[in-house]
Short mmCIF file of C-alpha atoms and ligand atoms in Angstrom, two decimals:
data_model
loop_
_atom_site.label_atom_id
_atom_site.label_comp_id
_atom_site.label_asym_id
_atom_site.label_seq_id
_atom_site.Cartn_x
_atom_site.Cartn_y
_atom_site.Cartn_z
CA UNK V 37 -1.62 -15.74 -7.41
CA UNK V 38 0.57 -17.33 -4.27
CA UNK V 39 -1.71 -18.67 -1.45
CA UNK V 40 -0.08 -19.58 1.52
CA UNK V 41 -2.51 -21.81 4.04
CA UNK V 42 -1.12 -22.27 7.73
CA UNK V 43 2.51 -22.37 6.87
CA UNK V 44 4.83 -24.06 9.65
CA UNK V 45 8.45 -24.27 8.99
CA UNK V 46 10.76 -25.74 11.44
CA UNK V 47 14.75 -25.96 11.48
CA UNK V 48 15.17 -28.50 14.66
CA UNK V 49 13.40 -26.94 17.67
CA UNK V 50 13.64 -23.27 15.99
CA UNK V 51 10.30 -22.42 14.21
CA UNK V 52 11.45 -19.88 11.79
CA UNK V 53 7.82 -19.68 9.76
CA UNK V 54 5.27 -20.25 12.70
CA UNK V 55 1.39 -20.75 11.29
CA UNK V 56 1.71 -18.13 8.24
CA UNK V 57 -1.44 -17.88 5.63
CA UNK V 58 -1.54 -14.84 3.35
CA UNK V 59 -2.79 -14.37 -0.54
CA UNK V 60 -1.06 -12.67 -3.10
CA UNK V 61 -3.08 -11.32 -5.80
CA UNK V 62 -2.06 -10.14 -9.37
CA UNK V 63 -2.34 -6.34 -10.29
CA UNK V 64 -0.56 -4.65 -7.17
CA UNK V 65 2.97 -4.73 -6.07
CA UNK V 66 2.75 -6.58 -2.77
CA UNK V 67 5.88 -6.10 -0.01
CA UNK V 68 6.59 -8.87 2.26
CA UNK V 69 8.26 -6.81 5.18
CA UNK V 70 9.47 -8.07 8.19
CA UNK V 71 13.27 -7.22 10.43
CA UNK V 72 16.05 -9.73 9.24
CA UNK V 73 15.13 -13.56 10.42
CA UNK V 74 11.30 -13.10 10.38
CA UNK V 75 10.76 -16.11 7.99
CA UNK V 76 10.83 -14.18 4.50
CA UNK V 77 13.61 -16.38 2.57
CA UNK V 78 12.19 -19.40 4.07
CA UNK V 79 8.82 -18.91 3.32
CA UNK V 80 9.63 -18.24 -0.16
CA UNK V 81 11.79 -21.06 -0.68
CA UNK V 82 8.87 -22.92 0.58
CA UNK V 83 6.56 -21.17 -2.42
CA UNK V 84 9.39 -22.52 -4.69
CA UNK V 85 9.42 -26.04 -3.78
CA UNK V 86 12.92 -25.29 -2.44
CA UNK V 87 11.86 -26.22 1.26
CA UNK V 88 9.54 -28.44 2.39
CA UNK V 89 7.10 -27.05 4.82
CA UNK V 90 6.96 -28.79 8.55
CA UNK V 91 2.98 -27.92 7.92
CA UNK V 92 0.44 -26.32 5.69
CA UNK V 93 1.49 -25.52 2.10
CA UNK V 94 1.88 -23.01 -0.55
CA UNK V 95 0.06 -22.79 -3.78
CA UNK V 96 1.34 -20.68 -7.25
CA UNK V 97 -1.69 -20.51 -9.50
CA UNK V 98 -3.70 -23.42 -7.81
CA UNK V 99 -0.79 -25.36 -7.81
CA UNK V 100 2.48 -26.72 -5.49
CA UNK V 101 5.18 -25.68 -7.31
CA UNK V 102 6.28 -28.54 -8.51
CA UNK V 103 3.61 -29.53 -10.02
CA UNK V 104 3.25 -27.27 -12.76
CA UNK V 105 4.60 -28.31 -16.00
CA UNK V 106 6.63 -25.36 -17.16
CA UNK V 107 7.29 -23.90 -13.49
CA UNK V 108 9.28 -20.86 -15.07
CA UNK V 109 6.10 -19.76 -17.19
CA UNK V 110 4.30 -19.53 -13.83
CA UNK V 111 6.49 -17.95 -11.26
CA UNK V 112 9.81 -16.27 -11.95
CA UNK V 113 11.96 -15.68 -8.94
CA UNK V 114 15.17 -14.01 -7.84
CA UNK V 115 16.02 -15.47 -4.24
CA UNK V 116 20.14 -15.61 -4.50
CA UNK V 117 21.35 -12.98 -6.91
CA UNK V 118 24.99 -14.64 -6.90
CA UNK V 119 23.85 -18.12 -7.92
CA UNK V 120 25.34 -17.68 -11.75
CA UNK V 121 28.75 -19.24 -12.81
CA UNK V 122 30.74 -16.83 -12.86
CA UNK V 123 33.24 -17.30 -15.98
CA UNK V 124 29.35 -17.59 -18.26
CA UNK V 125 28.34 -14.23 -19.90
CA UNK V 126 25.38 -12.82 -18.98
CA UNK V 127 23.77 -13.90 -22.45
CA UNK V 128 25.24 -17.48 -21.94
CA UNK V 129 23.79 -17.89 -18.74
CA UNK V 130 20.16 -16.68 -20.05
CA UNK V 131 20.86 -19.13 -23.02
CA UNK V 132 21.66 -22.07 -20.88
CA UNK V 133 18.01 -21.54 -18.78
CA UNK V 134 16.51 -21.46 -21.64
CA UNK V 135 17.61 -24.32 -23.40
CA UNK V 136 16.64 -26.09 -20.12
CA UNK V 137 12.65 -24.87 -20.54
CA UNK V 138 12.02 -24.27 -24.14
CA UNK V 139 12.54 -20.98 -24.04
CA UNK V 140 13.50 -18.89 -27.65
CA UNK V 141 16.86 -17.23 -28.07
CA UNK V 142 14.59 -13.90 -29.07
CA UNK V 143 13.26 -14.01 -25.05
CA UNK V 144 16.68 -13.96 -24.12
CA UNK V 145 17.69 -10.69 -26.18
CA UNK V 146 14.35 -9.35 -24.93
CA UNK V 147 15.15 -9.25 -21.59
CA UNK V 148 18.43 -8.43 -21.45
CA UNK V 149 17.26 -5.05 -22.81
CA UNK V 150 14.51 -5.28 -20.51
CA UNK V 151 16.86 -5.64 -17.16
CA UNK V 152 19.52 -2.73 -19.22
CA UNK V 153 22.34 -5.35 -19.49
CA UNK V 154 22.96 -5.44 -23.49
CA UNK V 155 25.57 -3.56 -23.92
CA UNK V 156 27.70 -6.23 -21.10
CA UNK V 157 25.72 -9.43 -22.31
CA UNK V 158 28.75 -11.12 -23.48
CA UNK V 159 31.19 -9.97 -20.67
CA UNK V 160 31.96 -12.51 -17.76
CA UNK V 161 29.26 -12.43 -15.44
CA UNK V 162 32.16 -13.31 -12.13
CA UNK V 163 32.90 -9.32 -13.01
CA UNK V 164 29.58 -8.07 -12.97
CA UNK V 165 28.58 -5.39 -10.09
CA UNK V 166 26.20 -5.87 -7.37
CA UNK V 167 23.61 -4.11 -9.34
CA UNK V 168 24.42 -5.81 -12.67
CA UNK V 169 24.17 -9.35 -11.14
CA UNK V 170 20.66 -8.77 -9.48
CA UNK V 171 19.75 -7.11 -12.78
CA UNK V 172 20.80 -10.40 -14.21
CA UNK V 173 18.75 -12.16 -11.58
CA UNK V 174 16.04 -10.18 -12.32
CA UNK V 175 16.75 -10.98 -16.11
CA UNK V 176 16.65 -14.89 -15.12
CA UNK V 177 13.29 -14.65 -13.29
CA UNK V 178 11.35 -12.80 -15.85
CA UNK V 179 12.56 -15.51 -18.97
CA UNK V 180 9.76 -17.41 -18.98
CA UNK V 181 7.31 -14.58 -18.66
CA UNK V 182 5.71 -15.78 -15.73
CA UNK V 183 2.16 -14.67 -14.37
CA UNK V 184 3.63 -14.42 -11.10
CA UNK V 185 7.11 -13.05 -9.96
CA UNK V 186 9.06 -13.44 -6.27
CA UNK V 187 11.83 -10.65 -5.80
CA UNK V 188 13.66 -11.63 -2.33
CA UNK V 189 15.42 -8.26 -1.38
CA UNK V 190 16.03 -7.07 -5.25
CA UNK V 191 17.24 -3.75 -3.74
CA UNK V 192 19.94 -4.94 -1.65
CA UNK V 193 23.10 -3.32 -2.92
CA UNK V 194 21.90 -1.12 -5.72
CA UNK V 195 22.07 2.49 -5.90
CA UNK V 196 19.82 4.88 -6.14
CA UNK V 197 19.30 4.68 -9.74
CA UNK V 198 19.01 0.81 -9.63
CA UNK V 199 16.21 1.04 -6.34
CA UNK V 200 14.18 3.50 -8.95
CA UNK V 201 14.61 1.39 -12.15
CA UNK V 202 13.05 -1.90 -9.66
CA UNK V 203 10.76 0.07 -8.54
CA UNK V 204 9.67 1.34 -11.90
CA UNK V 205 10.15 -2.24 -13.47
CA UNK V 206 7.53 -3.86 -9.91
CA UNK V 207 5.20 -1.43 -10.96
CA UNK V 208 4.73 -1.95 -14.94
CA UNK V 209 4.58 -6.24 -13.99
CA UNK V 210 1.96 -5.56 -11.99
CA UNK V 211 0.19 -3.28 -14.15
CA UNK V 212 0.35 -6.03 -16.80
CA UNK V 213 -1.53 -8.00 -14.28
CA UNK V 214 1.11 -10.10 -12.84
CA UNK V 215 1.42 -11.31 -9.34
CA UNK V 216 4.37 -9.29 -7.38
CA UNK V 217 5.73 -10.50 -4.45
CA UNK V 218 8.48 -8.62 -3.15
CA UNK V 219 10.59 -8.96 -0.13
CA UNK V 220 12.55 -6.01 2.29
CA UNK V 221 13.66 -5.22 5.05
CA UNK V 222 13.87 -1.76 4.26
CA UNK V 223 10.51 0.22 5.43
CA UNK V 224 11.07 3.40 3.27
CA UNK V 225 11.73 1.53 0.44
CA UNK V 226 8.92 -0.74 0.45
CA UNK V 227 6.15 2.35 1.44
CA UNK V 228 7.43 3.53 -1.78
CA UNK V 229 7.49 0.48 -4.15
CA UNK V 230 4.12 -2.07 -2.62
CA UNK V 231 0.83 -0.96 -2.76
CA UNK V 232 -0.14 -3.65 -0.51
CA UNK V 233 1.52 -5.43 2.54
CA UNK V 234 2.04 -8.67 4.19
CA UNK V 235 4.35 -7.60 7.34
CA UNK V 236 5.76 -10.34 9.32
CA UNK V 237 7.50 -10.95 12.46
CA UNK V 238 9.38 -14.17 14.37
CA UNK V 239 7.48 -16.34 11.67
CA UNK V 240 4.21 -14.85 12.29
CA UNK V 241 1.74 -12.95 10.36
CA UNK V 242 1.44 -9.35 11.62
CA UNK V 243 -0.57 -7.16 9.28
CA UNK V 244 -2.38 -8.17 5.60
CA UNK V 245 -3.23 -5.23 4.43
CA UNK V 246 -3.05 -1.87 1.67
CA UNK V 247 -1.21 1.43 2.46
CA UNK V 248 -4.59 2.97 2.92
CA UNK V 249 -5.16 0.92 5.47
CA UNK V 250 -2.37 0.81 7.68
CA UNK V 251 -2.33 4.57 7.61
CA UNK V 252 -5.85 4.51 8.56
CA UNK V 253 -4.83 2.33 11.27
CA UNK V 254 -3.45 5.13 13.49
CA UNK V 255 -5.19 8.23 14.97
CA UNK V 256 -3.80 11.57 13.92
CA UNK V 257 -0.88 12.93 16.29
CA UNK V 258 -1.76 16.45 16.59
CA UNK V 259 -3.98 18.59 13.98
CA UNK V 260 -2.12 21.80 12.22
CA UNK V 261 -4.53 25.10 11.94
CA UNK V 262 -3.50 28.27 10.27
CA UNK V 263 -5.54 31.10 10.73
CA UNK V 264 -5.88 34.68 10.36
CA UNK V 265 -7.24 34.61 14.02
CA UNK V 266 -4.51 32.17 15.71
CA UNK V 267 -4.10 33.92 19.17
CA UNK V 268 -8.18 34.06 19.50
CA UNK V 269 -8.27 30.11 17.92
CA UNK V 270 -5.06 29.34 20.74
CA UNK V 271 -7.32 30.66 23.45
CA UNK V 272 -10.50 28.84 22.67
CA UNK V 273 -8.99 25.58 21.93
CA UNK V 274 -6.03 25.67 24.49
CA UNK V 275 -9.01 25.40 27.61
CA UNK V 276 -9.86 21.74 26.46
CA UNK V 277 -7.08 20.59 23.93
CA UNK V 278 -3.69 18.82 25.68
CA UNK V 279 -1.09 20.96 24.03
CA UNK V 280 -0.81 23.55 21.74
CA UNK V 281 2.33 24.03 20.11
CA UNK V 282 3.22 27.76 17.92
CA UNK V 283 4.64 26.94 14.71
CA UNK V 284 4.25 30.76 13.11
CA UNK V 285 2.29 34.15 13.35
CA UNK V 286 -0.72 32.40 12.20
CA UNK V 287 -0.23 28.72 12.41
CA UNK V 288 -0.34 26.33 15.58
CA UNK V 289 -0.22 22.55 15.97
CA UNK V 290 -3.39 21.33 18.10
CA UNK V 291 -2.68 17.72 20.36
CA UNK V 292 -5.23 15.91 21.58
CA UNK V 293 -8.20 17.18 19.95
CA UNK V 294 -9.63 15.73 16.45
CA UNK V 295 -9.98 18.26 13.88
CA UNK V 296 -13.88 17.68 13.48
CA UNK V 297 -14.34 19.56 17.00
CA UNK V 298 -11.35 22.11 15.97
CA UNK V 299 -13.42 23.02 13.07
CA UNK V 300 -16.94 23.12 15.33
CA UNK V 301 -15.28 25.63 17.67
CA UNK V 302 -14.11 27.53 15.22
CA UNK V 303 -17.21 27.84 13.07
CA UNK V 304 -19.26 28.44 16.38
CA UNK V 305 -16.76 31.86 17.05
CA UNK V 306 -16.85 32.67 13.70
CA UNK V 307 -12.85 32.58 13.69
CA UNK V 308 -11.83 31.97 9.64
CA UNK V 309 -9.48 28.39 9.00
CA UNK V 310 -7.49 28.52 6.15
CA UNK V 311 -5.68 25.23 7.04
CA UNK V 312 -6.79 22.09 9.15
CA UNK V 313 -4.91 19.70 8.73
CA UNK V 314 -4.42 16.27 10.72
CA UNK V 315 -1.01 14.70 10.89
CA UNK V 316 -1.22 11.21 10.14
CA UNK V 317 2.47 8.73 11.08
CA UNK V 318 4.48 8.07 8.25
CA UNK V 319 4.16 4.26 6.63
CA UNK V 320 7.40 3.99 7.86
CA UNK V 321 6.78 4.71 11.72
CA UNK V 322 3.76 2.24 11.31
CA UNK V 323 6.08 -0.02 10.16
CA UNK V 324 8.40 -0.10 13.29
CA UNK V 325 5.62 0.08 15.35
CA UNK V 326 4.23 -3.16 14.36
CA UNK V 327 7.01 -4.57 14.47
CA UNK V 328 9.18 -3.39 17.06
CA UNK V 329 8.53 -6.41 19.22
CA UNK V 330 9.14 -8.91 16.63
CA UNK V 331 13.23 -7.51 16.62
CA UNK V 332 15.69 -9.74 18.15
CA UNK V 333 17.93 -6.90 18.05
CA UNK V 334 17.61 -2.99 17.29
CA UNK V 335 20.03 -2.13 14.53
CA UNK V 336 21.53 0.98 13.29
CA UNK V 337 19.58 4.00 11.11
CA UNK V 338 21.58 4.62 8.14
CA UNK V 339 22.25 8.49 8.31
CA UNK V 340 23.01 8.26 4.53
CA UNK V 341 20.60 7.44 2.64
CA UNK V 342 17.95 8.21 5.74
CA UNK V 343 16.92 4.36 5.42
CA UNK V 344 15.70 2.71 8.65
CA UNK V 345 16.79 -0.88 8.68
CA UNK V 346 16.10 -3.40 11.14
CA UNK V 347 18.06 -6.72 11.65
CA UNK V 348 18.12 -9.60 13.64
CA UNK V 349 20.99 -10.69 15.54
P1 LIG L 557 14.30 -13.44 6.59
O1 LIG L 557 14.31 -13.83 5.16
O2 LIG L 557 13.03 -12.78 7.01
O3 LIG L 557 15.50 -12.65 6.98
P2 LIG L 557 14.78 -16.26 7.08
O4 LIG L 557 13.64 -16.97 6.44
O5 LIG L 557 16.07 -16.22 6.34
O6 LIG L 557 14.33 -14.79 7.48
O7 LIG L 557 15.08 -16.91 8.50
C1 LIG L 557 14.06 -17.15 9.47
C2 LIG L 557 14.68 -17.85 10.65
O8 LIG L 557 15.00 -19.20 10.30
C3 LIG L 557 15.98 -17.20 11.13
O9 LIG L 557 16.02 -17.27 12.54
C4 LIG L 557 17.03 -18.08 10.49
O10 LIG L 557 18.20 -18.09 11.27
C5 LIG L 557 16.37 -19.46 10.48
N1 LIG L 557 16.81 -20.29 9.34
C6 LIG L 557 16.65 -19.99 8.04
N2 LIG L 557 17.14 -20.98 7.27
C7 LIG L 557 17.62 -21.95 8.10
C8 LIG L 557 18.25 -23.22 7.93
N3 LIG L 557 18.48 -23.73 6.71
N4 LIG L 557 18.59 -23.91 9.04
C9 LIG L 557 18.34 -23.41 10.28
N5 LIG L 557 17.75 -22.23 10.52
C10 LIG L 557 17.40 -21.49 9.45
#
């Protein structure tokens, strides 16, 4: 578990983590979203004894940090996937961490195979690929088996194969009943990979809360209705409703009316529905609406991989 209790972080005058509290609790993948520069990295630094908060504080397991005897048994993290030496294998580099904590040559070989780098454990790591160093970062954070383990932007980089192995790998850890803390950018990825969400902006908390929930959040759009009857439905409904719109012989989209009152009309003319349907906004457009005002700076949608990103200048 990771509580974080009224979490200030200043650099100078610039408040980059402004007043921040959120729990993270084992047994769900939890994404930590916010646009570039909304206090992510720092506030995980700060959960890693890494950064000392201006105020409040941040607990792993009932505990600062660096406090806990064998800090890599509790929390595992990846924050900097490029902080290895770069002439050290893979293995050696797993080898010298665990020599540090008391960790068996036999965890090592397990989790090379875990992160998929056996085959190139004893190539030089300063050769590795994007993907194959933040598997190796990956590999580092989950030596010591922790309870609890921090990802800061694991997907950065990797293609799609990589994104689904993370994804797969988030999921099983917190299955286990580990604490998962993961951190993007990315909307679509994260609606895809968290179960639960901790969505930041300029420092500040902005929503705590499950996918369920931030769906439920917004009101449906427009209901769809698909009917033998559609013209007769169209009629009826079009008097009160703000817009109809035709999307076939016998289907329509309905705005401004809720499909409870759709459904009254219809059974009230005895007019058959063989589809009502309310259209809900994607996690994704709930995303940038929440956060929308907490962008310095709009940035680009990336046409290939139909991936909204949002960064900070
Ligand atoms: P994120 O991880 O969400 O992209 P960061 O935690 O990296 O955000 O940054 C939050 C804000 O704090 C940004 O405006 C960033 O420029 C600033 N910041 C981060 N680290 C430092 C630092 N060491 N010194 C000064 N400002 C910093």
């Amino acid at each position: 578990m990771i509580e974080v209790t009224n979490l200030t972080k200043r650099y100078g005058s610039h408040v980059a983590v402004d007043d921040l509290s959120f729990t993270v609790r084992p047994g769900v993948v939890t994404g930590f979203l916010g646009p570039n520069g909304a206090g992510k990295s720092t506030t995980m630094r700060v959960i890693l004894g890494l950064d000392r908060p201006t105020v409040g504080r941040a607990l792993v397991n009932g505990r600062p940090f660096e406090e806990h005897r064998a800090p890599l048994r509790e929390i595992g993290a990846l924050l900097d996937a490029k902080g290895t030496h770069p002439a050290r294998s893979a293995r050696d580099h797993l080898l010298a961490l665990a020599a540090t904590t008391g960790i068996s040559k036999r965890r090592v070989a397990e989790v090379l195979d875990l992160v998929g780098l056996s085959e190139v454990a004893d190539r030089r790591s300063g050769g590795f690929s994007l993907g194959m160093g933040q598997r190796l970062g990956i590999a580092s954070a989950l030596l010591g088996d922790p309870h609890t383990v921090m990802l800061d932007e694991p997907v950065n980089g990797l293609d799609p194969e990589g994104i689904l192995w993370i994804r797969k790998l988030l999921k099983s850890l917190a299955d286990e009943g580990r604490t998962v803390l993961v951190s993007s950018h990315l909307m679509s990825e994260m609606a895809l990979t968290a179960e639960h969400f901790i969505i930041v902006g300029r420092g500040r908390l902005i929503a705590d809360m499950s996918g369920s929930e931030l769906t439920a959040m917004t009101k449906p759009s427009s209901v769809r209705v698909r009917s033998p009857h559609a013209g007769r439905l169209r009629d009826l409904l079009g008097r009160d409703a703000t817009d109809i719109v035709i999307r076939g012989d016998d289907l329509f989209d309905v705005v401004g009316m809720d499909a409870d009152e759709i459904g009254a009309r219809a059974w009230s003319a005895q007019l058959q529905l063989q589809e009502l349907t309310p259209a809900r906004a994607s996690l994704e457009d709930i995303f940038i609406g929440l956060t929308e005002d907490a962008v310095e700076y709009h940035g680009a949608t990336d046409s290939t991989n139909n991936t909204h990103e949002l960064e900070s200048s």
